[in-house]
Amino acid sequence: MPHGPLSLPARLCLLAWDTSRPEAGTAARLAHLVRAGALTELAQRGLLVDDDGIVTPVDLDSRTGDAVLDGLLELVHESLPHRWRAWVRLRARVTLDAVREQLVAEGYVRAEKKRVLGVFPSVAHVLARTAAVAELREEARRILLGPVPVAEVGARDAAVVALASAAGLRTLATAQEHVRSAGRVAELTERGGASPALRTAVREVRTAVGASARTAAPAGG
């Protein structure tokens, strides 16, 4: 995809954004998807590994330089051991909030102050770079539906599309398209992991996102 500097969680957050309704929603399912992206990126970077199903940091002092990813690393370091599926949900809103702050700083999103019921102060996140998000979505659709051969898809792109499809993002594809591409998504999931342990992590995270999608309303940005 043409948006290399964006992290996996940031790209997933933008892919979930409905460009026809630029103001962000707050569905729990979106938080789970964004957290899944962060877990996957840390696993792909070799900073989180699978230890008999348990998410395990490799080095307590390692950092990525990305505030969102480093925040999750710190949370994992300081918490009791959990499995991948648990970490997709556990305090996931923390990661979503951090991603939105990052997207505001990078100009993809605007933070606009408002009042709920005319009284309570709040902040609305509004998409600012709709053309960039549309481009990101079109490239993701080409990876999901073809004709790009799976063997030519990079591991990061494969993971992004596999997770987005597991969540059933309607901003990416219709329900029918998600169903028809199930076999290709399985291949993309495998492509997202360069080693058996990493493939296990990606599969576990993707399964957790799918479970979240089946029990929640469709996610928006």
C-alpha angles and dihedrals in degrees: 000000000000095000101078099153092058115094121234093256091049092050092049091050090053094044089056092053116108102223090199088061104035097184112096125245124215104223114159087226090065091053090052092050093049091047089050089055091052093049091049094050092050089049092049089051090053094242095114120040136184114252106183090317096318121117105239130183114229097210127013091213099048119116134178101206089240111113094213095050094041090050090056092045089054091048091052091047092053099043136078115268114280138176122251093257091053092051092054088067106024109108088332093158088069090065093044092052091049092050092051091051089051092050090050090052091050094049099247092112137030123218109216123187117230140158125244111225085356091286116063117070116235141158125240119203111216126188111247104176102051094158092056091050091048089053091049090051095049092052090048090052091053089053093046099044103024161211088151107093111239090231089063096051116101119239093248094050091045091053093048093052094042091053094044090051092047087057089051092232107198088196087066103039142344121267089255092051091051090052094047092050096051093110093049091048089055088055091047090051090056090045089056091065121063095189135036092253092049092047088053090053094048092048092049093049092046091050090052091051090051091051090050091050092054093054101042140057118265112289124242130191 
